[in-house]
PDB file of C-alpha atoms in Angstrom:
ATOM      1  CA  UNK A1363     263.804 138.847  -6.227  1.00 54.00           C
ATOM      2  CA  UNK A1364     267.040 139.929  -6.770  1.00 58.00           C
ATOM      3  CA  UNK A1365     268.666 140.694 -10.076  1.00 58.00           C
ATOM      4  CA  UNK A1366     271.722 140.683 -11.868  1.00 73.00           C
ATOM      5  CA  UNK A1367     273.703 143.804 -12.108  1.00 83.00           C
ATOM      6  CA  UNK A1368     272.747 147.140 -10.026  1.00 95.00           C
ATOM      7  CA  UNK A1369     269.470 147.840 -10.988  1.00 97.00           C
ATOM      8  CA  UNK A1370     267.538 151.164 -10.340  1.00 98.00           C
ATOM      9  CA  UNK A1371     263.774 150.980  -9.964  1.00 98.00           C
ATOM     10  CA  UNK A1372     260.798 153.143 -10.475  1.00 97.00           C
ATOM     11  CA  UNK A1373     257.304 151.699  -9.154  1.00 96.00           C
ATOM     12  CA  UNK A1374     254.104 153.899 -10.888  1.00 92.00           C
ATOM     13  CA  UNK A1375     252.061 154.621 -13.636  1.00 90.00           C
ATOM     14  CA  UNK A1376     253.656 154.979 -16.650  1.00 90.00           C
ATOM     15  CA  UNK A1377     252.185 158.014 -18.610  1.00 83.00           C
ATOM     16  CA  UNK A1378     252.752 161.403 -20.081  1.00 83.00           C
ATOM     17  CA  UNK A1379     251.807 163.314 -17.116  1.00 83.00           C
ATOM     18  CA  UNK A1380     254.568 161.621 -15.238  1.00 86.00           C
ATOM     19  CA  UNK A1381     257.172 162.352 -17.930  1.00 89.00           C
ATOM     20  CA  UNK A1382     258.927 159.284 -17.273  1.00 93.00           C
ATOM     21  CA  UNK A1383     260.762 159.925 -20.175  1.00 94.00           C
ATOM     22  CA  UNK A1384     262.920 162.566 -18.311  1.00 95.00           C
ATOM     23  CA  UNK A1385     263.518 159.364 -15.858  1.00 97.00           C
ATOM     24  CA  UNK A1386     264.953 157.266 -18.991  1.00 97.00           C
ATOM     25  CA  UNK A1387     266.922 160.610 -20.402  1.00 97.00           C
ATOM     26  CA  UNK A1388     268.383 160.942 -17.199  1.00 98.00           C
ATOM     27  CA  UNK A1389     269.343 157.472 -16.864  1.00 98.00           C
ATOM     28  CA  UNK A1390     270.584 157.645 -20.197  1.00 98.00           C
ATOM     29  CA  UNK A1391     272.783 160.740 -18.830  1.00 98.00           C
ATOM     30  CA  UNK A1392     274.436 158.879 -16.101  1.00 98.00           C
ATOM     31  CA  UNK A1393     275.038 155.680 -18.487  1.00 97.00           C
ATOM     32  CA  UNK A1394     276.562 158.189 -20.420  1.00 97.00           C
ATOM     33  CA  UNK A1395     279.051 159.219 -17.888  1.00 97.00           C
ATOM     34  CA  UNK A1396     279.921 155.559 -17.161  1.00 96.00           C
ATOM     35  CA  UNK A1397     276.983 154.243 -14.926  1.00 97.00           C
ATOM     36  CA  UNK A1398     277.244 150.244 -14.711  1.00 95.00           C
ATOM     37  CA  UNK A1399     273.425 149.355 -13.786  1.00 97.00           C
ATOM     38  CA  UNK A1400     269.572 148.710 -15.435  1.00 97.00           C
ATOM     39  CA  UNK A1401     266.500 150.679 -15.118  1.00 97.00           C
ATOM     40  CA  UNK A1402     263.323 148.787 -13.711  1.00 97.00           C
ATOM     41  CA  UNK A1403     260.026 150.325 -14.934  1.00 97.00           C
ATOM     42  CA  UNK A1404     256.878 148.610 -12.777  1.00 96.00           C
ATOM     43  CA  UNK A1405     253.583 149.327 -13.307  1.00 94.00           C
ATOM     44  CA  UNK A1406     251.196 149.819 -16.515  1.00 90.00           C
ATOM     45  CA  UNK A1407     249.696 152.884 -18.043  1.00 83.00           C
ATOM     46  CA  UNK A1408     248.007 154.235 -21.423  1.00 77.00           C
ATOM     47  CA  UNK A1409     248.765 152.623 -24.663  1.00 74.00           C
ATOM     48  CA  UNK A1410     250.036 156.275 -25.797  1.00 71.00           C
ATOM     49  CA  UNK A1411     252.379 156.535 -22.728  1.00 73.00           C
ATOM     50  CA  UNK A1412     253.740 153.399 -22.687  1.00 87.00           C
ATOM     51  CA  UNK A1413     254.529 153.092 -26.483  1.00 88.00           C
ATOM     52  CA  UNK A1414     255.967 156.880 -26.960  1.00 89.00           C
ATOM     53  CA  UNK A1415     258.768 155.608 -23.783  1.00 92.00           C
ATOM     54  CA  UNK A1416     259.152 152.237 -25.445  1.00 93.00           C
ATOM     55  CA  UNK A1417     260.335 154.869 -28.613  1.00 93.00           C
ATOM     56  CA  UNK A1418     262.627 156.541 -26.292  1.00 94.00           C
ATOM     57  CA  UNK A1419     264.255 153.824 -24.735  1.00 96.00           C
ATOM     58  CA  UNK A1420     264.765 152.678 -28.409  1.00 96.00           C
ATOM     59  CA  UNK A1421     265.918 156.014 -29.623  1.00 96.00           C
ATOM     60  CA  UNK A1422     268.559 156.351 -26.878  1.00 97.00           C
ATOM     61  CA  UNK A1423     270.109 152.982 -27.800  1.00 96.00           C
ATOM     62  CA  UNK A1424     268.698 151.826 -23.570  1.00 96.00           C
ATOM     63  CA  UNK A1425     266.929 148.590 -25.093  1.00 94.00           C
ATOM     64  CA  UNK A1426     268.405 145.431 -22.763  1.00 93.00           C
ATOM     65  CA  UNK A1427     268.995 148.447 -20.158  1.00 96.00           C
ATOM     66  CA  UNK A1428     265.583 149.286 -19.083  1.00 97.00           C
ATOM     67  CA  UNK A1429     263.269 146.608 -18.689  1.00 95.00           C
ATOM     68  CA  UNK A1430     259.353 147.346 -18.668  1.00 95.00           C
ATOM     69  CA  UNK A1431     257.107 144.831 -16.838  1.00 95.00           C
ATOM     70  CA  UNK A1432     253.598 146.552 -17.607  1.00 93.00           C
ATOM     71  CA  UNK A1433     250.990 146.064 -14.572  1.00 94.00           C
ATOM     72  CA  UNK A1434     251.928 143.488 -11.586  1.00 95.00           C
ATOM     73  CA  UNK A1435     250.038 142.082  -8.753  1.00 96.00           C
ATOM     74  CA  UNK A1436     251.346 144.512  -5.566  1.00 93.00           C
ATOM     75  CA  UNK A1437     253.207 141.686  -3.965  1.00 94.00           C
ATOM     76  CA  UNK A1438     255.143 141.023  -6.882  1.00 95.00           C
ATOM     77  CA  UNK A1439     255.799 144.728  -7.183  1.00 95.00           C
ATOM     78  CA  UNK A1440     257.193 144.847  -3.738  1.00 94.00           C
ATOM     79  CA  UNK A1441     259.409 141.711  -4.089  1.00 95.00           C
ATOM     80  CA  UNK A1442     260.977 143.536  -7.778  1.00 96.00           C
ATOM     81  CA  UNK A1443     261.686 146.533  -5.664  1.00 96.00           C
ATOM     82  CA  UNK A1444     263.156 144.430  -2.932  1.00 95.00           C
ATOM     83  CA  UNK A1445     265.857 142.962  -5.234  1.00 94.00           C
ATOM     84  CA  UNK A1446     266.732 146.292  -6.581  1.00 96.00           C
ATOM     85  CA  UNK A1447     269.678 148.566  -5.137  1.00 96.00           C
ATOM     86  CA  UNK A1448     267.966 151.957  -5.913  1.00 98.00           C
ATOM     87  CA  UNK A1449     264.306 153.209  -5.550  1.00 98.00           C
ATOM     88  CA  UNK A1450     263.623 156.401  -7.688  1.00 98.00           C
ATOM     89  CA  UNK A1451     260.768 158.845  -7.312  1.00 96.00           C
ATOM     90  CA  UNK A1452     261.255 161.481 -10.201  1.00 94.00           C
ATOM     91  CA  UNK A1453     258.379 163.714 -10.591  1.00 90.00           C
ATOM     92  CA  UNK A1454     257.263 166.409 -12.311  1.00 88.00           C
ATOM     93  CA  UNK A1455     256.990 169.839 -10.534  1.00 85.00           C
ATOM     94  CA  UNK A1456     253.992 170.735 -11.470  1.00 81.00           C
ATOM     95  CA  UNK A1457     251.160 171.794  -8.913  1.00 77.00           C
ATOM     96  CA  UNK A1458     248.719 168.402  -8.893  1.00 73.00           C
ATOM     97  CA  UNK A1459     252.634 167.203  -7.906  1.00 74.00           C
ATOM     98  CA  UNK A1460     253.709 169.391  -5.517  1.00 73.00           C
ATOM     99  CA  UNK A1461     251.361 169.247  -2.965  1.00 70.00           C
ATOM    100  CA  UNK A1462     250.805 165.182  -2.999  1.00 71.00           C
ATOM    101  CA  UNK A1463     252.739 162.729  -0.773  1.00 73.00           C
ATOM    102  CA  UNK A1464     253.780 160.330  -2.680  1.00 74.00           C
ATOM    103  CA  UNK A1465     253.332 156.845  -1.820  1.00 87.00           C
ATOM    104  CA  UNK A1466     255.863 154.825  -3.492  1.00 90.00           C
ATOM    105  CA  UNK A1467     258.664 156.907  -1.734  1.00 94.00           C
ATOM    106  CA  UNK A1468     257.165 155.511   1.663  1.00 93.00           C
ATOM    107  CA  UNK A1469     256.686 151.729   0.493  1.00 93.00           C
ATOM    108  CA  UNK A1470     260.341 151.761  -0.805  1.00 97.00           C
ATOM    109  CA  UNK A1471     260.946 153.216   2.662  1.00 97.00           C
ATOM    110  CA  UNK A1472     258.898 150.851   4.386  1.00 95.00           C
ATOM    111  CA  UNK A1473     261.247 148.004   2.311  1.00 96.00           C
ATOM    112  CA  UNK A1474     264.571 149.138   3.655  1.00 97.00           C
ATOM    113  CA  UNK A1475     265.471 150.732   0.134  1.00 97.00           C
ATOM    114  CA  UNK A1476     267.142 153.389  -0.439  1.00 98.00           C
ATOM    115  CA  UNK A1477     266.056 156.730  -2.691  1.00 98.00           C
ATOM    116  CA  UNK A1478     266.719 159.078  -4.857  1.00 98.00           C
ATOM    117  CA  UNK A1479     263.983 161.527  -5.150  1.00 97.00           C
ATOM    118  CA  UNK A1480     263.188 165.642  -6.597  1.00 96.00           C
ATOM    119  CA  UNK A1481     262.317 168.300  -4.865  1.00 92.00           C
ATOM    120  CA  UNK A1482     258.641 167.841  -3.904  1.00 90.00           C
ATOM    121  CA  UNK A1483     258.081 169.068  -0.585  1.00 90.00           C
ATOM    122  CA  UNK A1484     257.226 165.896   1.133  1.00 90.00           C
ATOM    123  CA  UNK A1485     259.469 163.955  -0.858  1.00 93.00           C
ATOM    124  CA  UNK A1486     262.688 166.516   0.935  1.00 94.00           C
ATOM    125  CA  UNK A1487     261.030 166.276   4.127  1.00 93.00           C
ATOM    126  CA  UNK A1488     261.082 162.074   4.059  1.00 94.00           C
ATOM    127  CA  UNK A1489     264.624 162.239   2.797  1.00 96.00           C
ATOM    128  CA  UNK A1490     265.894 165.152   4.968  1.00 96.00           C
ATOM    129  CA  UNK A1491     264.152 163.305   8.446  1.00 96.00           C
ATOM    130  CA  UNK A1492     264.980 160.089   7.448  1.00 97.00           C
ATOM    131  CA  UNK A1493     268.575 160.162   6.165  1.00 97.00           C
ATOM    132  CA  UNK A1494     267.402 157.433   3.630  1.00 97.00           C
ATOM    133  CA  UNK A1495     268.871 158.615   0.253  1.00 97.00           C
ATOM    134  CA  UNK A1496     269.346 161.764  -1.904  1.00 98.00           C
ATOM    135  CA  UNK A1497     267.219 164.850  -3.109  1.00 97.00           C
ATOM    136  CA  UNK A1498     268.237 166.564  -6.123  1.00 98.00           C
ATOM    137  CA  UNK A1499     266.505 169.293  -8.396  1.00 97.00           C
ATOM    138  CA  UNK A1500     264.106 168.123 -11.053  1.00 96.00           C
ATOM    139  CA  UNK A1501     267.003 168.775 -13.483  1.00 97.00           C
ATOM    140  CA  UNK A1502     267.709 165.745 -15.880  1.00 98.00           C
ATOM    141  CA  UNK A1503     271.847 165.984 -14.872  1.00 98.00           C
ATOM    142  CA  UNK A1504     271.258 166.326 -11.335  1.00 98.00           C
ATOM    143  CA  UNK A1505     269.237 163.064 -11.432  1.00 98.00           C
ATOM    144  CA  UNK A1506     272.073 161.180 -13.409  1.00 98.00           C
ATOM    145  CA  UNK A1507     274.467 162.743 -11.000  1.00 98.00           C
ATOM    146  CA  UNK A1508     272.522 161.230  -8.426  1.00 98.00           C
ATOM    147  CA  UNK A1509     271.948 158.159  -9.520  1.00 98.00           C
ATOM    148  CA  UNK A1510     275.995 157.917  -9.910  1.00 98.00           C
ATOM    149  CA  UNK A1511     276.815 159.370  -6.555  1.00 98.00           C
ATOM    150  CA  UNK A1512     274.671 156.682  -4.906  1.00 98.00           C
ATOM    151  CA  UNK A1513     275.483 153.846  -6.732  1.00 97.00           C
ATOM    152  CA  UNK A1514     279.468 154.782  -6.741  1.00 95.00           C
ATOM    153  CA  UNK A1515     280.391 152.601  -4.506  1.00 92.00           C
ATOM    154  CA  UNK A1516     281.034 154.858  -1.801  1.00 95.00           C
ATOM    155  CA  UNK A1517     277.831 155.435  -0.225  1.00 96.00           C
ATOM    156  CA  UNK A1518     276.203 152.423   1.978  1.00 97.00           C
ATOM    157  CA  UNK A1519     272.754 152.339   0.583  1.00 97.00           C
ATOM    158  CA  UNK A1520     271.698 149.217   3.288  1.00 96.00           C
ATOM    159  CA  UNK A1521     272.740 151.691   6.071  1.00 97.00           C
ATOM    160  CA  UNK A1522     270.373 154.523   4.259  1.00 97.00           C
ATOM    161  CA  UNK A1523     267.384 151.928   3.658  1.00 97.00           C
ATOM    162  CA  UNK A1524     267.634 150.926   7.689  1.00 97.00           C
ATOM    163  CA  UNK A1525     267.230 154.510   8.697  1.00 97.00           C
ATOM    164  CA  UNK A1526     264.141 154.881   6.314  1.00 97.00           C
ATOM    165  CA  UNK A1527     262.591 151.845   7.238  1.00 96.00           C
ATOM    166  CA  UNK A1528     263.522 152.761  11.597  1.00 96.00           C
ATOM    167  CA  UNK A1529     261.468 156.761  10.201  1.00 95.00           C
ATOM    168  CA  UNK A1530     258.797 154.875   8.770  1.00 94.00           C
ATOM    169  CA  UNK A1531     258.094 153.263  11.604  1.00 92.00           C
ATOM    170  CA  UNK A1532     258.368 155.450  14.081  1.00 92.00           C
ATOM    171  CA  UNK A1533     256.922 158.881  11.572  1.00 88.00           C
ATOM    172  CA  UNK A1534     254.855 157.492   9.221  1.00 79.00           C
ATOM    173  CA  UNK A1535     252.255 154.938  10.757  1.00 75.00           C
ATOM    174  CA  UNK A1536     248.892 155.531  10.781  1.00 75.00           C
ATOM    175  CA  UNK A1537     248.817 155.574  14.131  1.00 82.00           C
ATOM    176  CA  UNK A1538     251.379 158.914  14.451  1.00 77.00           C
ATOM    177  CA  UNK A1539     249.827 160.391  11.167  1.00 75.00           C
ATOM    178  CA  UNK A1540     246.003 160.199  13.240  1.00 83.00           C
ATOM    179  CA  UNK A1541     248.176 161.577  16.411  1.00 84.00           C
ATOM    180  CA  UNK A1542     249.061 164.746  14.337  1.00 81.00           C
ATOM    181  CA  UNK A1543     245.532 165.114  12.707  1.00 86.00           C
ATOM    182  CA  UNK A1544     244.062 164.933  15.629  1.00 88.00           C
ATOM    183  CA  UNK A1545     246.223 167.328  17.322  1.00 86.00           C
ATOM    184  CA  UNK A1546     246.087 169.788  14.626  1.00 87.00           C
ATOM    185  CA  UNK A1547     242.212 169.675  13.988  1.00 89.00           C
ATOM    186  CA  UNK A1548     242.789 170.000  17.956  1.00 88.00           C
ATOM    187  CA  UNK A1549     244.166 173.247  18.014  1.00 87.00           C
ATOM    188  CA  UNK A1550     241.777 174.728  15.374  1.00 88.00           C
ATOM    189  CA  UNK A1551     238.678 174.421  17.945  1.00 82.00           C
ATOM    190  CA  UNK A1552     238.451 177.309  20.246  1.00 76.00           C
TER     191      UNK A1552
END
């Protein structure tokens, strides 16, 4: 489903413990400095999370700039992050973070999109092997600045979402990911 405008996309749960609020302040950072495009929000959460956000979008004047659309069925998740130009996976660096692999960066992968992700270890390794977007410090102006780098103009984002998509394939199948357990739990036998 494509939409109107550029439009930047996050697919998760929305709640505190994400701070998704440092998403929308960022965003609001890089609208700030001239960026011509929406936010996307998929995907429900608490009552507490999702009203607070609803606040800050209000309180940064973003209303009619980020668009919410609570919990959706995965295909239609998939087919809202297909019509978007930019797939964003901002999360906090906190430990229950920084050891996960996060999923959505591999389904926007797996989709041809391009990201724009933080410095969690697995997120850098996707986007350093893959070549299929950006990685920036969990800092609030290096995520605007990254949001306006890639969506300048000057950066082919369909070139970056083919090389994520070709990685995914070839890195990230189950297949390959039971090749290296296996090889690993291998090599711990004697």
């Amino acid at each position: 489903i494509k939409r109107e405008g550029k439009t930047i996309v996050y697919l998760g749960a929305i709640s505190k413990i994400r701070e998704i609020d440092y998403l929308v302040e960022s965003f609001y950072l890089a609208v700030e400095d001239g960026l011509d495009a929406n936010l996307l929000l998929i995907g429900g959460g608490s009552s507490d999370g999702v009203g607070y956000l609803k606040d800050e979008i209000a309180r940064l004047g973003l209303t009619g700039r980020v668009e919410m659309t609570g919990n959706v069925k995965q295909e239609e998740a998939w087919q809202l992050v297909s019509g978007c130009d930019l797939c964003v996976s901002i999360i906090p660096e906190i430990p229950v973070f920084t050891c996960a692999s996060p999923t959505k960066v591999i389904e926007y992968m797996a989709l041809g999109k391009s990201v724009l992700v933080n410095d969690i270890p697995d997120q850098r390794l996707l986007v350093d092997e893959s070549g299929a977007g950006l990685c920036v410090p969990y800092s609030k102006r290096a995520i605007a600045d990254g949001m306006l780098h890639l969506l300048s103009g000057d950066v082919d984002l369909a070139a970056m979402g083919e090389k994520g998509q070709a990685y995914i394939r070839q890195e990230r199948t189950y297949s390959k990911l039971a090749q290296v357990v296996e090889g690993t739990l291998a090599g711990l036998v004697p």
